[in-house]
mmCIF file of C-alpha atoms in Angstrom:
data_model
loop_
_atom_site.group_PDB
_atom_site.id
_atom_site.type_symbol
_atom_site.label_atom_id
_atom_site.label_comp_id
_atom_site.label_asym_id
_atom_site.label_seq_id
_atom_site.Cartn_x
_atom_site.Cartn_y
_atom_site.Cartn_z
ATOM 1 C CA UNK A 1 -20.422 -12.163 32.289
ATOM 2 C CA UNK A 2 -18.929 -15.645 31.904
ATOM 3 C CA UNK A 3 -20.364 -18.121 29.456
ATOM 4 C CA UNK A 4 -18.806 -21.454 28.513
ATOM 5 C CA UNK A 5 -19.722 -22.223 24.913
ATOM 6 C CA UNK A 6 -20.689 -25.804 24.220
ATOM 7 C CA UNK A 7 -18.769 -26.169 20.956
ATOM 8 C CA UNK A 8 -15.448 -24.804 19.670
ATOM 9 C CA UNK A 9 -15.852 -21.479 17.923
ATOM 10 C CA UNK A 10 -15.198 -21.157 14.198
ATOM 11 C CA UNK A 11 -12.945 -18.425 12.799
ATOM 12 C CA UNK A 12 -13.459 -16.449 9.581
ATOM 13 C CA UNK A 13 -10.407 -14.453 8.509
ATOM 14 C CA UNK A 14 -10.452 -11.916 5.665
ATOM 15 C CA UNK A 15 -7.174 -11.685 3.747
ATOM 16 C CA UNK A 16 -8.241 -10.967 0.177
ATOM 17 C CA UNK A 17 -7.332 -7.270 0.098
ATOM 18 C CA UNK A 18 -4.600 -5.750 -2.017
ATOM 19 C CA UNK A 19 -3.253 -3.428 0.708
ATOM 20 C CA UNK A 20 -2.767 -0.317 -1.444
ATOM 21 C CA UNK A 21 -2.244 1.975 1.533
ATOM 22 C CA UNK A 22 0.792 -0.033 2.597
ATOM 23 C CA UNK A 23 2.307 0.371 -0.874
ATOM 24 C CA UNK A 24 3.005 -2.342 -3.377
ATOM 25 C CA UNK A 25 5.840 -4.810 -2.807
ATOM 26 C CA UNK A 26 7.473 -7.678 -4.661
ATOM 27 C CA UNK A 27 6.581 -9.734 -1.568
ATOM 28 C CA UNK A 28 2.873 -9.228 -2.273
ATOM 29 C CA UNK A 29 0.067 -7.555 -0.284
ATOM 30 C CA UNK A 30 0.648 -6.586 3.335
ATOM 31 C CA UNK A 31 -0.781 -9.814 4.783
ATOM 32 C CA UNK A 32 2.154 -11.655 3.217
ATOM 33 C CA UNK A 33 4.904 -9.238 4.300
ATOM 34 C CA UNK A 34 7.239 -10.669 6.902
ATOM 35 C CA UNK A 35 7.557 -9.314 10.435
ATOM 36 C CA UNK A 36 9.769 -11.038 12.943
ATOM 37 C CA UNK A 37 10.687 -13.575 10.256
ATOM 38 C CA UNK A 38 7.112 -14.720 9.569
ATOM 39 C CA UNK A 39 4.308 -13.579 7.268
ATOM 40 C CA UNK A 40 1.717 -11.345 8.945
ATOM 41 C CA UNK A 41 -1.080 -13.769 8.051
ATOM 42 C CA UNK A 42 0.846 -16.732 9.462
ATOM 43 C CA UNK A 43 1.178 -14.961 12.815
ATOM 44 C CA UNK A 44 -2.552 -14.211 12.789
ATOM 45 C CA UNK A 45 -3.421 -17.861 12.137
ATOM 46 C CA UNK A 46 -0.974 -19.107 14.783
ATOM 47 C CA UNK A 47 -2.656 -16.950 17.423
ATOM 48 C CA UNK A 48 -5.940 -18.779 16.873
ATOM 49 C CA UNK A 49 -4.534 -22.291 16.369
ATOM 50 C CA UNK A 50 -2.857 -22.279 19.771
ATOM 51 C CA UNK A 51 -6.104 -21.380 21.572
ATOM 52 C CA UNK A 52 -7.925 -24.404 22.962
ATOM 53 C CA UNK A 53 -11.456 -23.046 22.340
ATOM 54 C CA UNK A 54 -11.036 -22.529 18.583
ATOM 55 C CA UNK A 55 -12.407 -24.902 15.953
ATOM 56 C CA UNK A 56 -12.429 -24.603 12.158
ATOM 57 C CA UNK A 57 -10.662 -21.671 10.500
ATOM 58 C CA UNK A 58 -11.657 -20.387 7.050
ATOM 59 C CA UNK A 59 -9.600 -17.727 5.301
ATOM 60 C CA UNK A 60 -10.805 -15.685 2.331
ATOM 61 C CA UNK A 61 -7.855 -14.923 0.032
ATOM 62 C CA UNK A 62 -7.497 -13.215 -3.349
ATOM 63 C CA UNK A 63 -7.781 -15.517 -6.330
ATOM 64 C CA UNK A 64 -4.258 -14.561 -7.465
ATOM 65 C CA UNK A 65 -2.628 -15.215 -4.081
ATOM 66 C CA UNK A 66 -2.794 -19.002 -3.682
ATOM 67 C CA UNK A 67 0.944 -19.475 -4.170
ATOM 68 C CA UNK A 68 1.689 -16.582 -1.799
ATOM 69 C CA UNK A 69 -0.724 -18.055 0.739
ATOM 70 C CA UNK A 70 0.807 -21.541 0.627
ATOM 71 C CA UNK A 71 4.322 -20.163 0.912
ATOM 72 C CA UNK A 72 3.418 -17.796 3.771
ATOM 73 C CA UNK A 73 1.601 -20.381 5.887
ATOM 74 C CA UNK A 74 3.733 -23.427 5.152
ATOM 75 C CA UNK A 75 2.441 -26.412 7.124
ATOM 76 C CA UNK A 76 -0.243 -24.203 8.728
ATOM 77 C CA UNK A 77 -2.052 -24.187 5.373
ATOM 78 C CA UNK A 78 -3.097 -27.789 5.983
ATOM 79 C CA UNK A 79 -4.944 -26.778 9.165
ATOM 80 C CA UNK A 80 -7.192 -24.131 7.626
ATOM 81 C CA UNK A 81 -9.720 -23.780 4.811
ATOM 82 C CA UNK A 82 -8.688 -21.315 2.094
ATOM 83 C CA UNK A 83 -11.474 -19.936 -0.092
ATOM 84 C CA UNK A 84 -11.527 -17.348 -2.847
ATOM 85 C CA UNK A 85 -12.604 -13.970 -1.526
ATOM 86 C CA UNK A 86 -14.320 -11.142 -3.344
ATOM 87 C CA UNK A 87 -13.846 -7.493 -4.281
ATOM 88 C CA UNK A 88 -14.978 -6.079 -0.915
ATOM 89 C CA UNK A 89 -14.303 -6.994 2.689
ATOM 90 C CA UNK A 90 -17.990 -7.608 3.327
ATOM 91 C CA UNK A 91 -18.319 -10.010 0.394
ATOM 92 C CA UNK A 92 -15.126 -11.817 1.406
ATOM 93 C CA UNK A 93 -16.502 -12.365 4.921
ATOM 94 C CA UNK A 94 -19.563 -14.006 3.400
ATOM 95 C CA UNK A 95 -17.309 -16.298 1.342
ATOM 96 C CA UNK A 96 -15.543 -17.445 4.519
ATOM 97 C CA UNK A 97 -18.826 -17.910 6.400
ATOM 98 C CA UNK A 98 -20.251 -20.032 3.593
ATOM 99 C CA UNK A 99 -17.130 -22.225 3.733
ATOM 100 C CA UNK A 100 -17.746 -22.809 7.453
ATOM 101 C CA UNK A 101 -21.439 -23.544 7.016
ATOM 102 C CA UNK A 102 -21.080 -27.342 6.458
ATOM 103 C CA UNK A 103 -19.451 -27.666 9.893
ATOM 104 C CA UNK A 104 -22.478 -26.121 11.649
ATOM 105 C CA UNK A 105 -20.626 -24.042 14.267
ATOM 106 C CA UNK A 106 -22.672 -22.331 16.956
ATOM 107 C CA UNK A 107 -20.492 -19.210 17.016
ATOM 108 C CA UNK A 108 -17.888 -17.506 14.864
ATOM 109 C CA UNK A 109 -15.179 -14.886 15.310
ATOM 110 C CA UNK A 110 -14.575 -12.693 12.258
ATOM 111 C CA UNK A 111 -11.088 -11.228 12.058
ATOM 112 C CA UNK A 112 -8.877 -9.084 9.828
ATOM 113 C CA UNK A 113 -5.865 -11.019 8.573
ATOM 114 C CA UNK A 114 -3.580 -8.029 9.195
ATOM 115 C CA UNK A 115 -4.184 -7.920 12.963
ATOM 116 C CA UNK A 116 -1.519 -10.429 14.021
ATOM 117 C CA UNK A 117 -1.315 -9.376 17.676
ATOM 118 C CA UNK A 118 -4.605 -10.875 18.855
ATOM 119 C CA UNK A 119 -3.972 -12.666 22.149
ATOM 120 C CA UNK A 120 -5.547 -15.392 24.238
ATOM 121 C CA UNK A 121 -7.031 -13.175 26.986
ATOM 122 C CA UNK A 122 -8.892 -11.074 24.406
ATOM 123 C CA UNK A 123 -10.223 -14.186 22.674
ATOM 124 C CA UNK A 124 -11.478 -15.400 26.052
ATOM 125 C CA UNK A 125 -13.212 -12.085 26.734
ATOM 126 C CA UNK A 126 -14.976 -12.300 23.385
ATOM 127 C CA UNK A 127 -16.065 -15.895 23.898
ATOM 128 C CA UNK A 128 -17.188 -15.333 27.482
ATOM 129 C CA UNK A 129 -19.300 -12.359 26.441
ATOM 130 C CA UNK A 130 -21.250 -14.242 23.765
ATOM 131 C CA UNK A 131 -24.561 -16.013 24.229
ATOM 132 C CA UNK A 132 -27.185 -17.411 21.895
ATOM 133 C CA UNK A 133 -28.323 -13.968 20.727
ATOM 134 C CA UNK A 134 -25.715 -11.267 21.305
ATOM 135 C CA UNK A 135 -22.373 -10.826 19.625
ATOM 136 C CA UNK A 136 -19.205 -9.313 21.061
ATOM 137 C CA UNK A 137 -16.964 -6.518 19.854
ATOM 138 C CA UNK A 138 -13.491 -5.678 21.222
ATOM 139 C CA UNK A 139 -13.100 -1.924 21.489
ATOM 140 C CA UNK A 140 -11.091 0.785 23.200
ATOM 141 C CA UNK A 141 -12.695 3.854 24.733
ATOM 142 C CA UNK A 142 -11.817 6.953 22.724
ATOM 143 C CA UNK A 143 -9.392 9.105 24.723
ATOM 144 C CA UNK A 144 -8.522 11.791 22.163
ATOM 145 C CA UNK A 145 -10.561 14.957 21.792
ATOM 146 C CA UNK A 146 -12.713 14.654 18.659
ATOM 147 C CA UNK A 147 -13.089 17.490 16.169
ATOM 148 C CA UNK A 148 -15.519 17.791 13.278
ATOM 149 C CA UNK A 149 -14.272 19.763 10.262
ATOM 150 C CA UNK A 150 -15.682 20.884 6.942
ATOM 151 C CA UNK A 151 -14.291 20.273 3.468
ATOM 152 C CA UNK A 152 -11.945 23.232 3.973
ATOM 153 C CA UNK A 153 -10.496 21.503 7.076
ATOM 154 C CA UNK A 154 -11.688 24.295 9.360
ATOM 155 C CA UNK A 155 -13.073 22.999 12.667
ATOM 156 C CA UNK A 156 -16.851 23.118 12.928
ATOM 157 C CA UNK A 157 -17.373 21.565 16.350
ATOM 158 C CA UNK A 158 -15.827 19.599 19.198
ATOM 159 C CA UNK A 159 -17.676 16.313 19.623
ATOM 160 C CA UNK A 160 -18.273 14.702 23.023
ATOM 161 C CA UNK A 161 -16.349 11.451 23.355
ATOM 162 C CA UNK A 162 -18.429 9.957 26.161
ATOM 163 C CA UNK A 163 -19.623 6.503 25.175
ATOM 164 C CA UNK A 164 -17.493 6.389 22.020
ATOM 165 C CA UNK A 165 -15.276 3.392 21.275
ATOM 166 C CA UNK A 166 -12.766 2.467 18.572
ATOM 167 C CA UNK A 167 -13.724 -0.944 17.188
ATOM 168 C CA UNK A 168 -11.273 -3.789 16.630
ATOM 169 C CA UNK A 169 -11.507 -7.371 15.435
ATOM 170 C CA UNK A 170 -12.139 -10.259 15.945
ATOM 171 C CA UNK A 171 -15.851 -9.706 16.355
ATOM 172 C CA UNK A 172 -17.950 -12.599 17.622
ATOM 173 C CA UNK A 173 -21.497 -13.625 16.682
ATOM 174 C CA UNK A 174 -23.929 -16.503 16.771
ATOM 175 C CA UNK A 175 -23.055 -18.196 13.498
ATOM 176 C CA UNK A 176 -26.547 -18.660 12.067
ATOM 177 C CA UNK A 177 -27.536 -15.065 12.809
ATOM 178 C CA UNK A 178 -24.520 -13.384 11.242
ATOM 179 C CA UNK A 179 -24.574 -15.702 8.215
ATOM 180 C CA UNK A 180 -28.242 -14.862 7.596
ATOM 181 C CA UNK A 181 -27.477 -11.146 8.057
ATOM 182 C CA UNK A 182 -24.637 -11.268 5.532
ATOM 183 C CA UNK A 183 -26.787 -13.104 3.023
ATOM 184 C CA UNK A 184 -29.577 -10.529 3.443
ATOM 185 C CA UNK A 185 -27.193 -7.610 3.114
ATOM 186 C CA UNK A 186 -25.720 -9.041 -0.090
ATOM 187 C CA UNK A 187 -29.206 -9.159 -1.609
ATOM 188 C CA UNK A 188 -31.041 -6.203 -0.066
ATOM 189 C CA UNK A 189 -28.675 -3.249 0.306
ATOM 190 C CA UNK A 190 -25.914 -1.709 -1.811
ATOM 191 C CA UNK A 191 -24.325 -0.309 1.355
ATOM 192 C CA UNK A 192 -20.867 -1.658 2.136
ATOM 193 C CA UNK A 193 -20.396 -2.020 5.881
ATOM 194 C CA UNK A 194 -16.957 -1.241 7.272
ATOM 195 C CA UNK A 195 -17.140 -3.996 9.863
ATOM 196 C CA UNK A 196 -19.398 -6.866 10.861
ATOM 197 C CA UNK A 197 -20.700 -5.141 13.991
ATOM 198 C CA UNK A 198 -22.155 -2.417 11.737
ATOM 199 C CA UNK A 199 -23.818 -5.073 9.591
ATOM 200 C CA UNK A 200 -25.134 -6.768 12.738
ATOM 201 C CA UNK A 201 -26.564 -3.443 13.904
ATOM 202 C CA UNK A 202 -28.340 -3.092 10.533
ATOM 203 C CA UNK A 203 -29.727 -6.616 10.928
ATOM 204 C CA UNK A 204 -30.926 -6.084 14.510
ATOM 205 C CA UNK A 205 -28.335 -8.346 16.177
ATOM 206 C CA UNK A 206 -27.280 -7.128 19.616
ATOM 207 C CA UNK A 207 -23.539 -6.632 20.072
ATOM 208 C CA UNK A 208 -21.828 -6.292 23.451
ATOM 209 C CA UNK A 209 -18.558 -4.360 23.829
ATOM 210 C CA UNK A 210 -15.700 -6.102 25.611
ATOM 211 C CA UNK A 211 -12.282 -4.689 26.422
ATOM 212 C CA UNK A 212 -9.975 -4.497 23.425
ATOM 213 C CA UNK A 213 -6.200 -4.279 23.436
ATOM 214 C CA UNK A 214 -3.877 -1.414 22.418
ATOM 215 C CA UNK A 215 -1.498 -4.017 20.962
ATOM 216 C CA UNK A 216 -4.216 -5.409 18.674
ATOM 217 C CA UNK A 217 -3.380 -2.933 15.904
ATOM 218 C CA UNK A 218 -4.297 -3.241 12.254
ATOM 219 C CA UNK A 219 -1.276 -3.046 9.949
ATOM 220 C CA UNK A 220 -2.484 -0.491 7.418
ATOM 221 C CA UNK A 221 0.501 1.585 6.324
ATOM 222 C CA UNK A 222 4.075 0.670 5.424
ATOM 223 C CA UNK A 223 5.226 2.339 8.645
ATOM 224 C CA UNK A 224 2.910 0.023 10.657
ATOM 225 C CA UNK A 225 4.615 -3.016 9.146
ATOM 226 C CA UNK A 226 8.065 -1.584 9.870
ATOM 227 C CA UNK A 227 7.100 -0.826 13.490
ATOM 228 C CA UNK A 228 5.657 -4.316 13.950
ATOM 229 C CA UNK A 229 8.844 -5.853 12.616
ATOM 230 C CA UNK A 230 10.966 -3.782 14.982
ATOM 231 C CA UNK A 231 8.733 -4.774 17.885
ATOM 232 C CA UNK A 232 9.096 -8.486 17.136
ATOM 233 C CA UNK A 233 12.797 -8.465 16.331
ATOM 234 C CA UNK A 234 13.672 -6.200 19.257
ATOM 235 C CA UNK A 235 16.011 -4.131 17.136
ATOM 236 C CA UNK A 236 15.839 -1.197 14.790
ATOM 237 C CA UNK A 237 15.539 -2.154 11.147
ATOM 238 C CA UNK A 238 17.770 -0.672 8.473
ATOM 239 C CA UNK A 239 15.412 1.132 6.068
ATOM 240 C CA UNK A 240 15.589 0.115 2.421
ATOM 241 C CA UNK A 241 16.715 3.396 0.886
ATOM 242 C CA UNK A 242 18.005 3.128 -2.684
ATOM 243 C CA UNK A 243 19.678 5.693 -4.915
ATOM 244 C CA UNK A 244 19.803 5.464 -8.705
ATOM 245 C CA UNK A 245 21.768 7.564 -11.180
ATOM 246 C CA UNK A 246 21.312 8.332 -14.868
ATOM 247 C CA UNK A 247 23.217 10.079 -17.644
ATOM 248 C CA UNK A 248 22.136 11.239 -21.095
ATOM 249 C CA UNK A 249 23.504 13.377 -23.923
ATOM 250 C CA UNK A 250 22.068 14.736 -27.175
ATOM 251 C CA UNK A 251 23.675 16.730 -29.965
ATOM 252 C CA UNK A 252 22.332 19.937 -31.459
ATOM 253 C CA UNK A 253 20.604 20.131 -34.832
ATOM 254 C CA UNK A 254 18.650 22.751 -36.730
ATOM 255 C CA UNK A 255 15.517 23.920 -34.941
ATOM 256 C CA UNK A 256 13.860 26.691 -32.962
ATOM 257 C CA UNK A 257 13.553 25.277 -29.410
ATOM 258 C CA UNK A 258 14.781 22.635 -27.012
ATOM 259 C CA UNK A 259 12.972 20.735 -24.251
ATOM 260 C CA UNK A 260 14.690 20.390 -20.879
ATOM 261 C CA UNK A 261 13.154 18.835 -17.754
ATOM 262 C CA UNK A 262 9.725 19.022 -19.369
ATOM 263 C CA UNK A 263 9.918 22.713 -20.302
ATOM 264 C CA UNK A 264 10.120 24.077 -23.861
ATOM 265 C CA UNK A 265 12.783 26.782 -24.246
ATOM 266 C CA UNK A 266 13.079 28.985 -27.328
ATOM 267 C CA UNK A 267 16.528 28.522 -28.890
ATOM 268 C CA UNK A 268 18.268 28.923 -32.212
ATOM 269 C CA UNK A 269 18.848 25.154 -32.360
ATOM 270 C CA UNK A 270 17.116 21.960 -31.249
ATOM 271 C CA UNK A 271 18.350 18.718 -29.724
ATOM 272 C CA UNK A 272 18.503 15.654 -31.935
ATOM 273 C CA UNK A 273 16.795 12.492 -30.720
ATOM 274 C CA UNK A 274 14.161 9.898 -31.546
ATOM 275 C CA UNK A 275 11.799 11.390 -28.928
ATOM 276 C CA UNK A 276 11.806 15.045 -27.849
ATOM 277 C CA UNK A 277 15.467 14.569 -26.783
ATOM 278 C CA UNK A 278 14.884 15.895 -23.246
ATOM 279 C CA UNK A 279 18.236 14.968 -21.697
ATOM 280 C CA UNK A 280 17.076 15.931 -18.193
ATOM 281 C CA UNK A 281 14.039 13.643 -18.131
ATOM 282 C CA UNK A 282 15.920 10.868 -19.941
ATOM 283 C CA UNK A 283 18.638 10.861 -17.288
ATOM 284 C CA UNK A 284 16.038 10.961 -14.500
ATOM 285 C CA UNK A 285 14.103 8.081 -16.063
ATOM 286 C CA UNK A 286 17.236 5.923 -15.893
ATOM 287 C CA UNK A 287 17.847 6.984 -12.289
ATOM 288 C CA UNK A 288 14.332 5.948 -11.253
ATOM 289 C CA UNK A 289 14.530 2.628 -13.100
ATOM 290 C CA UNK A 290 17.844 1.894 -11.370
ATOM 291 C CA UNK A 291 16.244 2.002 -7.905
ATOM 292 C CA UNK A 292 14.195 -1.107 -8.677
ATOM 293 C CA UNK A 293 16.686 -2.779 -11.064
ATOM 294 C CA UNK A 294 14.315 -2.313 -14.014
ATOM 295 C CA UNK A 295 16.863 -1.761 -16.776
ATOM 296 C CA UNK A 296 17.256 1.508 -18.623
ATOM 297 C CA UNK A 297 15.165 3.778 -20.816
ATOM 298 C CA UNK A 298 16.166 1.911 -23.983
ATOM 299 C CA UNK A 299 14.830 -1.339 -22.515
ATOM 300 C CA UNK A 300 11.350 0.095 -22.149
ATOM 301 C CA UNK A 301 11.302 2.575 -25.039
ATOM 302 C CA UNK A 302 13.591 1.279 -27.824
ATOM 303 C CA UNK A 303 14.486 4.042 -30.338
ATOM 304 C CA UNK A 304 13.984 1.432 -33.060
ATOM 305 C CA UNK A 305 10.216 1.548 -32.470
ATOM 306 C CA UNK A 306 8.479 4.203 -34.634
ATOM 307 C CA UNK A 307 5.789 4.871 -32.013
ATOM 308 C CA UNK A 308 8.315 6.693 -29.820
ATOM 309 C CA UNK A 309 9.384 9.088 -32.590
ATOM 310 C CA UNK A 310 8.825 12.619 -31.323
ATOM 311 C CA UNK A 311 7.261 11.324 -28.071
ATOM 312 C CA UNK A 312 7.211 13.572 -25.031
ATOM 313 C CA UNK A 313 9.669 12.374 -22.396
ATOM 314 C CA UNK A 314 7.013 12.853 -19.736
ATOM 315 C CA UNK A 315 5.691 9.472 -20.936
ATOM 316 C CA UNK A 316 8.988 7.857 -19.967
ATOM 317 C CA UNK A 317 9.020 9.457 -16.517
ATOM 318 C CA UNK A 318 5.398 8.462 -15.809
ATOM 319 C CA UNK A 319 6.228 4.872 -16.766
ATOM 320 C CA UNK A 320 9.279 4.807 -14.472
ATOM 321 C CA UNK A 321 7.286 6.314 -11.594
ATOM 322 C CA UNK A 322 4.615 3.632 -11.996
ATOM 323 C CA UNK A 323 7.235 0.860 -11.915
ATOM 324 C CA UNK A 324 8.769 2.305 -8.757
ATOM 325 C CA UNK A 325 5.375 2.500 -7.058
ATOM 326 C CA UNK A 326 4.406 -0.979 -8.242
ATOM 327 C CA UNK A 327 7.443 -2.159 -6.274
ATOM 328 C CA UNK A 328 6.186 -0.264 -3.216
ATOM 329 C CA UNK A 329 8.664 2.586 -3.554
ATOM 330 C CA UNK A 330 8.142 6.163 -2.352
ATOM 331 C CA UNK A 331 10.164 8.790 -4.195
ATOM 332 C CA UNK A 332 11.981 10.978 -1.677
ATOM 333 C CA UNK A 333 14.201 13.158 -3.850
ATOM 334 C CA UNK A 334 15.210 13.868 -7.450
ATOM 335 C CA UNK A 335 18.250 15.828 -8.595
ATOM 336 C CA UNK A 336 19.121 16.806 -12.189
ATOM 337 C CA UNK A 337 22.237 18.633 -13.313
ATOM 338 C CA UNK A 338 22.238 20.101 -16.829
ATOM 339 C CA UNK A 339 25.689 20.419 -18.437
ATOM 340 C CA UNK A 340 25.570 23.010 -21.219
ATOM 341 C CA UNK A 341 27.171 26.188 -22.490
ATOM 342 C CA UNK A 342 23.742 27.315 -23.696
ATOM 343 C CA UNK A 343 20.927 28.116 -23.082
ATOM 344 C CA UNK A 344 20.872 29.691 -19.628
ATOM 345 C CA UNK A 345 18.953 27.440 -17.210
ATOM 346 C CA UNK A 346 18.405 29.903 -14.360
ATOM 347 C CA UNK A 347 15.373 31.710 -15.867
ATOM 348 C CA UNK A 348 13.614 28.364 -16.380
ATOM 349 C CA UNK A 349 14.567 26.548 -13.158
ATOM 350 C CA UNK A 350 11.289 27.231 -11.314
ATOM 351 C CA UNK A 351 9.191 25.952 -14.235
ATOM 352 C CA UNK A 352 11.393 22.857 -14.557
ATOM 353 C CA UNK A 353 11.136 22.137 -10.833
ATOM 354 C CA UNK A 354 7.349 22.486 -10.865
ATOM 355 C CA UNK A 355 6.975 20.245 -13.929
ATOM 356 C CA UNK A 356 9.186 17.502 -12.503
ATOM 357 C CA UNK A 357 7.464 17.638 -9.117
ATOM 358 C CA UNK A 358 4.137 17.167 -10.876
ATOM 359 C CA UNK A 359 5.407 14.203 -12.895
ATOM 360 C CA UNK A 360 6.945 12.543 -9.830
ATOM 361 C CA UNK A 361 4.029 13.256 -7.500
ATOM 362 C CA UNK A 362 6.226 14.877 -4.858
ATOM 363 C CA UNK A 363 6.585 18.403 -3.488
ATOM 364 C CA UNK A 364 8.859 20.897 -5.289
ATOM 365 C CA UNK A 365 11.234 21.101 -2.334
ATOM 366 C CA UNK A 366 12.159 17.471 -3.065
ATOM 367 C CA UNK A 367 13.239 18.329 -6.611
ATOM 368 C CA UNK A 368 16.571 19.949 -7.503
ATOM 369 C CA UNK A 369 17.561 21.361 -10.891
ATOM 370 C CA UNK A 370 21.102 22.653 -11.332
ATOM 371 C CA UNK A 371 23.227 23.709 -14.284
ATOM 372 C CA UNK A 372 26.915 23.988 -15.047
ATOM 373 C CA UNK A 373 29.078 24.615 -18.096
ATOM 374 C CA UNK A 374 31.930 22.446 -19.330
ATOM 375 C CA UNK A 375 34.333 25.394 -19.216
ATOM 376 C CA UNK A 376 34.526 25.374 -23.064
ATOM 377 C CA UNK A 377 36.068 21.886 -23.004
ATOM 378 C CA UNK A 378 34.985 18.936 -25.138
ATOM 379 C CA UNK A 379 31.884 18.622 -27.323
ATOM 380 C CA UNK A 380 29.786 20.491 -24.771
ATOM 381 C CA UNK A 381 32.340 23.278 -24.597
ATOM 382 C CA UNK A 382 32.242 23.486 -28.372
ATOM 383 C CA UNK A 383 28.441 23.875 -28.148
ATOM 384 C CA UNK A 384 27.809 20.659 -30.046
ATOM 385 C CA UNK A 385 25.288 19.266 -27.541
ATOM 386 C CA UNK A 386 23.912 19.089 -23.995
ATOM 387 C CA UNK A 387 24.326 16.425 -21.284
ATOM 388 C CA UNK A 388 22.520 15.726 -18.011
ATOM 389 C CA UNK A 389 23.265 13.756 -14.859
ATOM 390 C CA UNK A 390 20.409 12.724 -12.558
ATOM 391 C CA UNK A 391 19.970 10.929 -9.258
ATOM 392 C CA UNK A 392 16.838 9.672 -7.508
ATOM 393 C CA UNK A 393 16.337 8.510 -3.932
ATOM 394 C CA UNK A 394 13.509 6.043 -3.299
ATOM 395 C CA UNK A 395 12.396 4.383 -0.052
ATOM 396 C CA UNK A 396 11.057 0.848 -0.395
ATOM 397 C CA UNK A 397 9.119 -1.277 2.130
ATOM 398 C CA UNK A 398 11.042 -3.596 4.384
ATOM 399 C CA UNK A 399 14.680 -3.344 5.356
ATOM 400 C CA UNK A 400 18.144 -3.914 3.981
ATOM 401 C CA UNK A 401 19.083 -7.632 4.246
ATOM 402 C CA UNK A 402 21.640 -8.529 6.901
#
C-alpha cells in the first residue's frame, strides 16, 4: 500500500526516563550517553531531521535534564520542541502530543529516544502504510521458539509463534485519534500501556504492521550502549575497569570479641575504634570509594561525629556500594587480606565471605577472604593489633579515554 500524506508528519519522542537498567552514569541517563562521539538522543533526532517528509518534532524530557538535553543536542535543540515529561512513558507521550497540538498535524510518529538507528526506508514504510484511520507499527516476525514457564521457571508449554511479532518504534497514527485516545486513557484507566499500539488497540484504532528492522534496536542495558558504540566507531572499545585498594589497622583493647568482615568472633580482647573497628570492612570501604574517586572512609564517616560511635561497619560498606552504583559501576570482585597473629581466620572464612557477598550484592565466588601472620614482626607480630588490605574491581559504563 502506498499513500502520499498531504502534510509533513509530526514526531513525538519520549526521552524522560531515568534508564535504571543501563546503570547510572555521571554522563546522565542512557539517552545522553555518547556512541560514536554523539549523544544517543542526538542521533535519534538527526535521523528524523534529515528526512524530507518530517515536520515538527516534540521531545518529552525529564524536568532535571534540561542542561543535559541542551548539551547533548547542541544546535539541534533549536529545531525541536522540548517539553517536560512525566513519571511514565505513557504520560510523557501525552505531554509531547499536547505540545504538537497547536500545529494541527494530520499524522504523528511516536518514537523511543533510545532507538537511534531508525532509518529512512523504515520511516517511508510507516508513512506509506498510514491512512486517515489506521496507524502503522514496525515489527519483526518472531523467529525464536517461545516457552511459557511458571514462577519456579519450569516450562509449562511451548507457544505457537505463528502470527506473532516483536514491536518496535516509531509507531504512526492519525494525530487526532491517538491524541484523543491518550487523553481518554489518562482519565479512564489506571492501566499503563507498554507502547502506543497497545493503547490504540484499547481505543479501537486499527494498526497495520509494516516491516521493521533488526538494526532498529532499543538501547536498554549498558552492554547495548557499548555494542552500539563499537558498531559506530568500527573498533573495539577498551572497557572501563577500575581497581581500588584500601588499608586499615586497629589496636587491641580489653573486650570479649572482635568483628572482622562483618562477623563477630569470640576473643579475649577487642579492637579499639570509634565504630566497631572492623578492619576488613573499613579497608574494603576505602577500596570501593577509590574506584569512583569518592575520597576515603573518614571523608564520609568522620570519627569526630558522635553518631558513628559504635556503628556497624556494614553501614559504611552499604554507603560505598550505593556510591559506586550511582556512578553506574558493577562490582566484579572484592578481596580482603587479614594480617594478624590471632585469632585464626580459617574457621570463620565461609561466614565472612557470605556476609560480604550479601553486603556487596554479588555472588560468593566473587569474594575472597585471606589471612596471613606478620611472622612475629612489628606491632602485629607483638599481638598489639590487626591490619587488613583490600582491593575491589568495578566495571563502569563507557570506555577508557584514548
